mmCIF file of C-alpha atoms in Angstrom:
data_model
loop_
_atom_site.group_PDB
_atom_site.id
_atom_site.type_symbol
_atom_site.label_atom_id
_atom_site.label_comp_id
_atom_site.label_asym_id
_atom_site.label_seq_id
_atom_site.Cartn_x
_atom_site.Cartn_y
_atom_site.Cartn_z
ATOM 1 C CA MET W 1 46.864 2.315 10.269
ATOM 2 C CA ARG W 2 43.291 4.547 9.468
ATOM 3 C CA SER W 3 45.431 7.988 10.832
ATOM 4 C CA ILE W 4 47.981 6.944 8.837
ATOM 5 C CA ALA W 5 46.380 6.439 5.401
ATOM 6 C CA ARG W 6 44.355 9.583 6.337
ATOM 7 C CA GLY W 7 47.853 11.582 7.016
ATOM 8 C CA LEU W 8 49.054 10.074 3.466
ATOM 9 C CA GLY W 9 45.928 11.396 1.902
ATOM 10 C CA LEU W 10 46.091 15.259 3.380
ATOM 11 C CA ALA W 11 50.092 15.126 2.335
ATOM 12 C CA SER W 12 49.232 14.124 -1.224
ATOM 13 C CA ALA W 13 45.990 16.178 -1.256
ATOM 14 C CA ALA W 14 48.692 19.507 -0.638
ATOM 15 C CA MET W 15 50.233 18.527 -3.712
ATOM 16 C CA ALA W 16 47.513 19.841 -5.927
ATOM 17 C CA LEU W 17 43.934 20.196 -5.914
ATOM 18 C CA THR W 18 43.287 17.919 -8.237
ATOM 19 C CA ALA W 19 44.543 15.128 -5.812
ATOM 20 C CA LEU W 20 42.017 16.423 -3.320
ATOM 21 C CA THR W 21 38.959 16.043 -5.423
ATOM 22 C CA ALA W 22 40.102 12.696 -6.857
ATOM 23 C CA LEU W 23 40.053 11.735 -2.817
ATOM 24 C CA ALA W 24 37.145 13.426 -1.891
ATOM 25 C CA GLY W 25 35.312 11.536 -4.613
ATOM 26 C CA SER W 26 36.669 7.776 -3.195
ATOM 27 C CA GLY W 27 36.044 8.651 0.086
ATOM 28 C CA VAL W 28 32.630 8.914 -0.359
ATOM 29 C CA ALA W 29 31.118 5.686 0.824
ATOM 30 C CA GLY W 30 27.686 3.787 -0.121
ATOM 31 C CA ALA W 31 26.949 6.131 -2.556
ATOM 32 C CA ALA W 32 25.255 4.167 -5.249
ATOM 33 C CA PRO W 33 25.453 6.222 -8.665
ATOM 34 C CA SER W 34 28.827 7.203 -7.320
ATOM 35 C CA GLY W 35 30.357 9.295 -10.191
ATOM 36 C CA THR W 36 30.868 10.422 -13.788
ATOM 37 C CA GLU W 37 32.477 7.379 -14.224
ATOM 38 C CA SER W 38 29.452 5.331 -13.320
ATOM 39 C CA LEU W 39 28.142 2.873 -16.335
ATOM 40 C CA TYR W 40 24.530 3.731 -15.599
ATOM 41 C CA ALA W 41 22.969 6.955 -16.573
ATOM 42 C CA PRO W 42 21.379 8.015 -13.225
ATOM 43 C CA SER W 43 17.437 7.052 -13.136
ATOM 44 C CA ALA W 44 15.837 8.459 -9.310
ATOM 45 C CA LEU W 45 12.614 9.799 -8.831
ATOM 46 C CA VAL W 46 10.298 10.938 -6.219
ATOM 47 C CA LEU W 47 6.647 10.154 -6.383
ATOM 48 C CA ALA W 48 3.824 11.697 -4.654
ATOM 49 C CA ILE W 49 0.280 11.904 -4.266
ATOM 50 C CA THR W 50 -1.209 15.389 -3.494
ATOM 51 C CA ALA W 51 -5.234 15.886 -2.931
ATOM 52 C CA GLY W 52 -6.335 18.407 -5.239
ATOM 53 C CA ASP W 53 -5.880 19.349 -8.656
ATOM 54 C CA ASP W 54 -2.661 21.245 -7.974
ATOM 55 C CA PRO W 55 0.186 19.804 -6.872
ATOM 56 C CA ASP W 56 2.314 23.222 -6.553
ATOM 57 C CA GLU W 57 -0.432 24.238 -4.049
ATOM 58 C CA GLY W 58 -1.679 21.270 -2.626
ATOM 59 C CA THR W 59 0.017 19.415 0.232
ATOM 60 C CA ALA W 60 1.638 15.896 -0.799
ATOM 61 C CA LEU W 61 -0.009 13.093 1.194
ATOM 62 C CA ARG W 62 2.650 10.169 0.756
ATOM 63 C CA ALA W 63 5.901 10.686 -0.994
ATOM 64 C CA VAL W 64 8.543 8.062 -1.881
ATOM 65 C CA THR W 65 12.013 7.420 -3.810
ATOM 66 C CA LEU W 66 12.298 5.113 -6.725
ATOM 67 C CA VAL W 67 15.909 4.524 -7.782
ATOM 68 C CA CYS W 68 16.023 2.069 -10.775
ATOM 69 C CA ALA W 69 19.648 1.851 -11.650
ATOM 70 C CA PRO W 70 22.116 -0.216 -10.750
ATOM 71 C CA ARG W 71 19.406 -2.168 -9.177
ATOM 72 C CA PRO W 72 15.926 -1.342 -8.308
ATOM 73 C CA SER W 73 15.894 0.663 -4.513
ATOM 74 C CA GLY W 74 14.237 3.497 -2.700
ATOM 75 C CA THR W 75 11.639 3.604 0.156
ATOM 76 C CA HIS W 76 8.702 2.725 -2.716
ATOM 77 C CA PRO W 77 7.036 -0.702 -1.488
ATOM 78 C CA ALA W 78 8.095 -2.244 -4.915
ATOM 79 C CA PRO W 79 10.690 -0.961 -6.791
ATOM 80 C CA ALA W 80 11.062 -3.954 -8.541
ATOM 81 C CA ALA W 81 7.912 -4.027 -10.211
ATOM 82 C CA ALA W 82 7.776 -0.474 -10.554
ATOM 83 C CA CYS W 83 10.796 -0.006 -12.435
ATOM 84 C CA ALA W 84 9.926 -2.856 -14.630
ATOM 85 C CA GLU W 85 6.575 -1.264 -15.379
ATOM 86 C CA LEU W 86 8.837 2.525 -16.519
ATOM 87 C CA ARG W 87 11.203 0.688 -18.434
ATOM 88 C CA ALA W 88 8.212 -1.063 -19.990
ATOM 89 C CA ALA W 89 6.396 2.227 -20.790
ATOM 90 C CA ASP W 90 9.611 3.754 -21.859
ATOM 91 C CA ALA W 91 9.185 6.052 -19.086
ATOM 92 C CA MET W 92 5.607 7.513 -20.813
ATOM 93 C CA PHE W 93 4.134 8.223 -17.701
ATOM 94 C CA ASP W 94 0.793 8.900 -19.351
ATOM 95 C CA THR W 95 0.593 5.141 -20.521
ATOM 96 C CA ILE W 96 1.235 4.121 -16.808
ATOM 97 C CA THR W 97 -1.765 6.339 -16.045
ATOM 98 C CA MET W 98 -4.254 5.381 -18.825
ATOM 99 C CA PRO W 99 -7.491 4.558 -17.247
ATOM 100 C CA ALA W 100 -7.990 0.717 -17.178
ATOM 101 C CA THR W 101 -10.512 -0.904 -19.528
ATOM 102 C CA GLY W 102 -13.374 -2.534 -18.240
ATOM 103 C CA VAL W 103 -13.168 -0.514 -14.566
ATOM 104 C CA ARG W 104 -16.094 1.714 -13.395
ATOM 105 C CA CYS W 105 -15.896 4.176 -11.337
ATOM 106 C CA SER W 106 -17.955 7.196 -10.439
ATOM 107 C CA LYS W 107 -17.791 10.500 -11.953
ATOM 108 C CA GLU W 108 -17.620 12.351 -8.744
ATOM 109 C CA TRP W 109 -14.922 15.009 -8.848
ATOM 110 C CA ASP W 110 -12.271 14.552 -5.523
ATOM 111 C CA PRO W 111 -9.688 15.301 -7.753
ATOM 112 C CA MET W 112 -5.924 13.234 -6.625
ATOM 113 C CA THR W 113 -2.614 14.311 -8.604
ATOM 114 C CA VAL W 114 0.086 11.751 -8.787
ATOM 115 C CA THR W 115 3.763 13.749 -9.572
ATOM 116 C CA ALA W 116 6.889 12.214 -10.371
ATOM 117 C CA ASP W 117 10.175 14.320 -10.156
ATOM 118 C CA GLY W 118 14.203 13.468 -10.693
ATOM 119 C CA VAL W 119 15.631 12.155 -13.295
ATOM 120 C CA TRP W 120 15.187 9.261 -15.895
ATOM 121 C CA ASN W 121 18.441 7.677 -17.507
ATOM 122 C CA GLY W 122 19.679 11.180 -16.906
ATOM 123 C CA ARG W 123 16.916 13.151 -18.551
ATOM 124 C CA ARG W 124 15.348 15.621 -15.934
ATOM 125 C CA VAL W 125 11.677 14.335 -15.504
ATOM 126 C CA ALA W 126 8.663 16.283 -14.195
ATOM 127 C CA TYR W 127 5.585 14.412 -14.602
ATOM 128 C CA THR W 128 1.896 15.627 -13.068
ATOM 129 C CA HIS W 129 -1.195 13.810 -13.327
ATOM 130 C CA THR W 130 -4.892 14.313 -11.910
ATOM 131 C CA PHE W 131 -7.604 11.847 -11.819
ATOM 132 C CA GLY W 132 -10.853 12.691 -11.219
ATOM 133 C CA ASN W 133 -11.453 10.831 -7.842
ATOM 134 C CA PRO W 134 -9.783 7.937 -5.545
ATOM 135 C CA CYS W 135 -11.141 5.303 -7.361
ATOM 136 C CA ALA W 136 -9.959 6.421 -10.628
ATOM 137 C CA MET W 137 -6.606 6.878 -9.074
ATOM 138 C CA ARG W 138 -6.715 3.229 -7.361
ATOM 139 C CA HIS W 139 -7.444 1.973 -10.782
ATOM 140 C CA GLY W 140 -4.967 3.886 -12.951
ATOM 141 C CA SER W 141 -1.643 4.144 -11.548
ATOM 142 C CA GLY W 142 -0.322 0.854 -12.208
ATOM 143 C CA ALA W 143 2.740 0.013 -9.227
ATOM 144 C CA LEU W 144 4.187 3.055 -9.902
ATOM 145 C CA PHE W 145 1.838 4.983 -7.949
ATOM 146 C CA ARG W 146 0.766 2.246 -5.534
ATOM 147 C CA PHE W 147 1.941 3.376 -2.099
ATOM 148 C CA MET M 1 -3.997 -17.963 6.371
ATOM 149 C CA ARG M 2 -2.373 -15.382 3.937
ATOM 150 C CA SER M 3 -5.164 -16.014 1.472
ATOM 151 C CA ILE M 4 -8.537 -16.191 3.824
ATOM 152 C CA ALA M 5 -7.130 -12.727 5.183
ATOM 153 C CA ARG M 6 -7.252 -11.589 1.366
ATOM 154 C CA GLY M 7 -10.458 -13.030 1.539
ATOM 155 C CA LEU M 8 -11.495 -11.147 4.407
ATOM 156 C CA GLY M 9 -10.395 -8.144 3.235
ATOM 157 C CA LEU M 10 -11.748 -8.420 0.137
ATOM 158 C CA ALA M 11 -15.235 -9.130 1.848
ATOM 159 C CA SER M 12 -14.968 -5.921 3.683
ATOM 160 C CA ALA M 13 -13.757 -3.666 1.091
ATOM 161 C CA ALA M 14 -16.847 -4.756 -0.759
ATOM 162 C CA MET M 15 -19.050 -2.971 2.396
ATOM 163 C CA ALA M 16 -17.978 0.129 1.916
ATOM 164 C CA LEU M 17 -15.178 2.135 -0.480
ATOM 165 C CA THR M 18 -13.689 3.655 2.365
ATOM 166 C CA ALA M 19 -12.808 0.656 3.687
ATOM 167 C CA LEU M 20 -11.305 -0.418 0.542
ATOM 168 C CA THR M 21 -8.839 2.913 0.801
ATOM 169 C CA ALA M 22 -8.021 2.052 4.536
ATOM 170 C CA LEU M 23 -6.837 -1.405 3.886
ATOM 171 C CA ALA M 24 -5.011 -0.369 0.615
ATOM 172 C CA GLY M 25 -3.144 1.772 3.069
ATOM 173 C CA SER M 26 -2.303 -0.585 5.349
ATOM 174 C CA GLY M 27 -1.290 -3.368 3.101
ATOM 175 C CA VAL M 28 1.692 -1.086 1.688
ATOM 176 C CA ALA M 29 4.688 -3.118 3.849
ATOM 177 C CA GLY M 30 7.870 -1.132 4.301
ATOM 178 C CA ALA M 31 7.262 2.595 2.742
ATOM 179 C CA ALA M 32 8.851 5.077 4.697
ATOM 180 C CA PRO M 33 6.089 7.700 4.733
ATOM 181 C CA SER M 34 3.926 5.254 4.889
ATOM 182 C CA GLY M 35 0.123 6.875 4.630
ATOM 183 C CA THR M 36 -2.131 10.016 5.118
ATOM 184 C CA GLU M 37 -1.856 9.074 8.804
ATOM 185 C CA SER M 38 1.812 9.685 8.896
ATOM 186 C CA LEU M 39 2.705 12.088 11.376
ATOM 187 C CA TYR M 40 5.469 13.836 8.977
ATOM 188 C CA ALA M 41 4.707 16.057 5.955
ATOM 189 C CA PRO M 42 6.786 13.987 3.202
ATOM 190 C CA SER M 43 10.262 15.170 2.231
ATOM 191 C CA ALA M 44 12.160 13.697 -0.255
ATOM 192 C CA LEU M 45 14.394 14.581 -3.086
ATOM 193 C CA VAL M 46 16.291 13.744 -5.922
ATOM 194 C CA LEU M 47 19.167 15.891 -6.339
ATOM 195 C CA ALA M 48 21.214 16.003 -9.570
ATOM 196 C CA ILE M 49 24.489 17.337 -11.368
ATOM 197 C CA THR M 50 24.183 17.797 -15.004
ATOM 198 C CA ALA M 51 27.083 19.448 -17.215
ATOM 199 C CA GLY M 52 26.521 22.829 -18.542
ATOM 200 C CA ASP M 53 23.837 25.406 -17.715
ATOM 201 C CA ASP M 54 20.493 23.403 -19.022
ATOM 202 C CA PRO M 55 19.508 20.914 -16.592
ATOM 203 C CA ASP M 56 16.515 20.013 -19.058
ATOM 204 C CA GLU M 57 18.680 19.270 -22.315
ATOM 205 C CA GLY M 58 22.043 17.805 -20.652
ATOM 206 C CA THR M 59 22.228 14.454 -19.290
ATOM 207 C CA ALA M 60 22.469 14.208 -15.650
ATOM 208 C CA LEU M 61 26.090 13.047 -14.836
ATOM 209 C CA ARG M 62 25.084 11.865 -11.279
ATOM 210 C CA ALA M 63 21.553 11.844 -9.134
ATOM 211 C CA VAL M 64 21.162 10.303 -5.742
ATOM 212 C CA THR M 65 17.717 9.994 -3.436
ATOM 213 C CA LEU M 66 17.359 12.169 -0.100
ATOM 214 C CA VAL M 67 14.496 11.411 2.424
ATOM 215 C CA CYS M 68 14.544 13.709 5.080
ATOM 216 C CA ALA M 69 11.569 12.605 7.828
ATOM 217 C CA PRO M 70 10.894 10.111 9.453
ATOM 218 C CA ARG M 71 14.678 10.150 9.757
ATOM 219 C CA PRO M 72 17.649 11.300 7.591
ATOM 220 C CA SER M 73 18.150 8.330 4.335
ATOM 221 C CA GLY M 74 18.388 7.661 1.006
ATOM 222 C CA THR M 75 21.595 7.086 -1.537
ATOM 223 C CA HIS M 76 23.236 10.445 -0.711
ATOM 224 C CA PRO M 77 26.523 9.788 0.945
ATOM 225 C CA ALA M 78 25.809 12.506 4.268
ATOM 226 C CA PRO M 79 22.126 12.610 4.579
ATOM 227 C CA ALA M 80 21.924 13.422 8.122
ATOM 228 C CA ALA M 81 24.249 16.242 7.271
ATOM 229 C CA ALA M 82 22.409 17.162 4.242
ATOM 230 C CA CYS M 83 19.114 16.671 6.282
ATOM 231 C CA ALA M 84 20.599 19.509 8.357
ATOM 232 C CA GLU M 85 21.708 21.906 6.126
ATOM 233 C CA LEU M 86 18.188 21.801 4.226
ATOM 234 C CA ARG M 87 16.695 22.210 7.624
ATOM 235 C CA ALA M 88 18.945 24.865 8.903
ATOM 236 C CA ALA M 89 18.772 26.509 5.432
ATOM 237 C CA ASP M 90 14.674 25.696 5.917
ATOM 238 C CA ALA M 91 15.015 24.787 2.437
ATOM 239 C CA MET M 92 15.919 28.194 0.800
ATOM 240 C CA PHE M 93 18.272 26.057 -1.444
ATOM 241 C CA ASP M 94 19.814 29.657 -2.327
ATOM 242 C CA THR M 95 21.181 29.886 1.254
ATOM 243 C CA ILE M 96 22.976 26.605 0.745
ATOM 244 C CA THR M 97 24.491 27.366 -2.890
ATOM 245 C CA MET M 98 25.765 30.870 -1.845
ATOM 246 C CA PRO M 99 29.185 31.251 -2.813
ATOM 247 C CA ALA M 100 31.907 30.324 0.876
ATOM 248 C CA THR M 101 33.700 33.595 1.118
ATOM 249 C CA GLY M 102 36.969 33.423 1.213
ATOM 250 C CA VAL M 103 37.356 31.313 -1.944
ATOM 251 C CA ARG M 104 39.175 31.818 -5.252
ATOM 252 C CA CYS M 105 38.174 30.028 -8.175
ATOM 253 C CA SER M 106 38.743 31.021 -11.571
ATOM 254 C CA LYS M 107 36.153 32.627 -13.969
ATOM 255 C CA GLU M 108 36.345 29.956 -16.350
ATOM 256 C CA TRP M 109 33.071 29.573 -17.917
ATOM 257 C CA ASP M 110 32.559 25.668 -17.483
ATOM 258 C CA PRO M 111 29.233 25.789 -16.156
ATOM 259 C CA MET M 112 27.503 23.070 -13.990
ATOM 260 C CA THR M 113 24.050 22.593 -12.982
ATOM 261 C CA VAL M 114 22.602 21.202 -9.753
ATOM 262 C CA THR M 115 18.914 20.441 -9.504
ATOM 263 C CA ALA M 116 16.749 19.555 -6.589
ATOM 264 C CA ASP M 117 13.180 17.969 -7.576
ATOM 265 C CA GLY M 118 10.400 15.862 -5.143
ATOM 266 C CA VAL M 119 9.029 17.243 -2.019
ATOM 267 C CA TRP M 120 9.677 19.219 0.837
ATOM 268 C CA ASN M 121 7.495 19.372 4.064
ATOM 269 C CA GLY M 122 4.263 18.178 1.515
ATOM 270 C CA ARG M 123 5.573 20.563 -1.057
ATOM 271 C CA ARG M 124 6.495 20.460 -4.522
ATOM 272 C CA VAL M 125 10.002 21.266 -5.370
ATOM 273 C CA ALA M 126 11.884 22.099 -8.504
ATOM 274 C CA TYR M 127 14.855 23.733 -7.830
ATOM 275 C CA THR M 128 18.063 24.855 -10.231
ATOM 276 C CA HIS M 129 21.436 26.604 -9.976
ATOM 277 C CA THR M 130 23.905 26.815 -12.053
ATOM 278 C CA PHE M 131 27.898 27.526 -10.923
ATOM 279 C CA GLY M 132 29.977 29.066 -13.335
ATOM 280 C CA ASN M 133 32.877 25.936 -13.326
ATOM 281 C CA PRO M 134 33.588 23.003 -10.943
ATOM 282 C CA CYS M 135 35.478 24.932 -8.225
ATOM 283 C CA ALA M 136 32.568 27.183 -7.995
ATOM 284 C CA MET M 137 30.051 24.376 -7.627
ATOM 285 C CA ARG M 138 32.929 22.232 -5.127
ATOM 286 C CA HIS M 139 32.925 25.379 -2.847
ATOM 287 C CA GLY M 140 29.339 26.599 -2.960
ATOM 288 C CA SER M 141 27.267 23.498 -2.983
ATOM 289 C CA GLY M 142 27.433 22.572 0.369
ATOM 290 C CA ALA M 143 27.186 18.885 2.361
ATOM 291 C CA LEU M 144 23.746 18.860 0.007
ATOM 292 C CA PHE M 145 25.063 18.612 -3.327
ATOM 293 C CA ARG M 146 28.169 17.025 -2.519
ATOM 294 C CA PHE M 147 27.675 13.763 -4.054
#
């Protein structure tokens, strides 16, 4: 049955290149935001933590993926909380990385940089923020950069 | 039991800041590249396809995630093939987006742009390539941008 279907597919593909494209598209199984006809503008990010203050020179210590549409997923440990935070902040990352009030960290300079790259609501994103030290990062990175 | 464990955690955390860092790290459940002590430098990308020749202005039509370490995963429809392609090309994306020989596409200008953002082997990546039209993209995007 499967090979018959495949045979039919190939036959119609030979008829027109457009048909081939359509078949190839529908043959993709399990891709989350699966086509131009998706109801959702794609939102997918790679979040990384790099020691130092230059994410383009340093080596990322950790990196996770976060997909927020159609539903929260990815290798992020708490995708639902991270996506909720991003939505609440309207993807203004600086709102999320703002230091919490009432938290005391030393002023020691041992910088850690967080980055967010990818696509949010269909728009390309490249965000960088450097914290003075790991304590500042721990208290100012929200659920988004807690991984 | 859980609250006891948490209590113990907090107690020891109070003893040393280093201990707190270690605990926070080990408390993250299910994160793929899970810590600084990971054997693998993280490799996670967001791949997107945008109509037009300016990915920073246009809206991404589709976006998928691709994680290549410790094993291929993500919303990409063929993560194993895409990771193998990246490894073979040593993450030189231009090698992958090079037009296949012997393929004929019209010269019509209807640009499509592919982007790859995130981290590869711990290094931050931001790649952009514009194809002249969808035919050129279809024949020059490898497994990596076929989604």
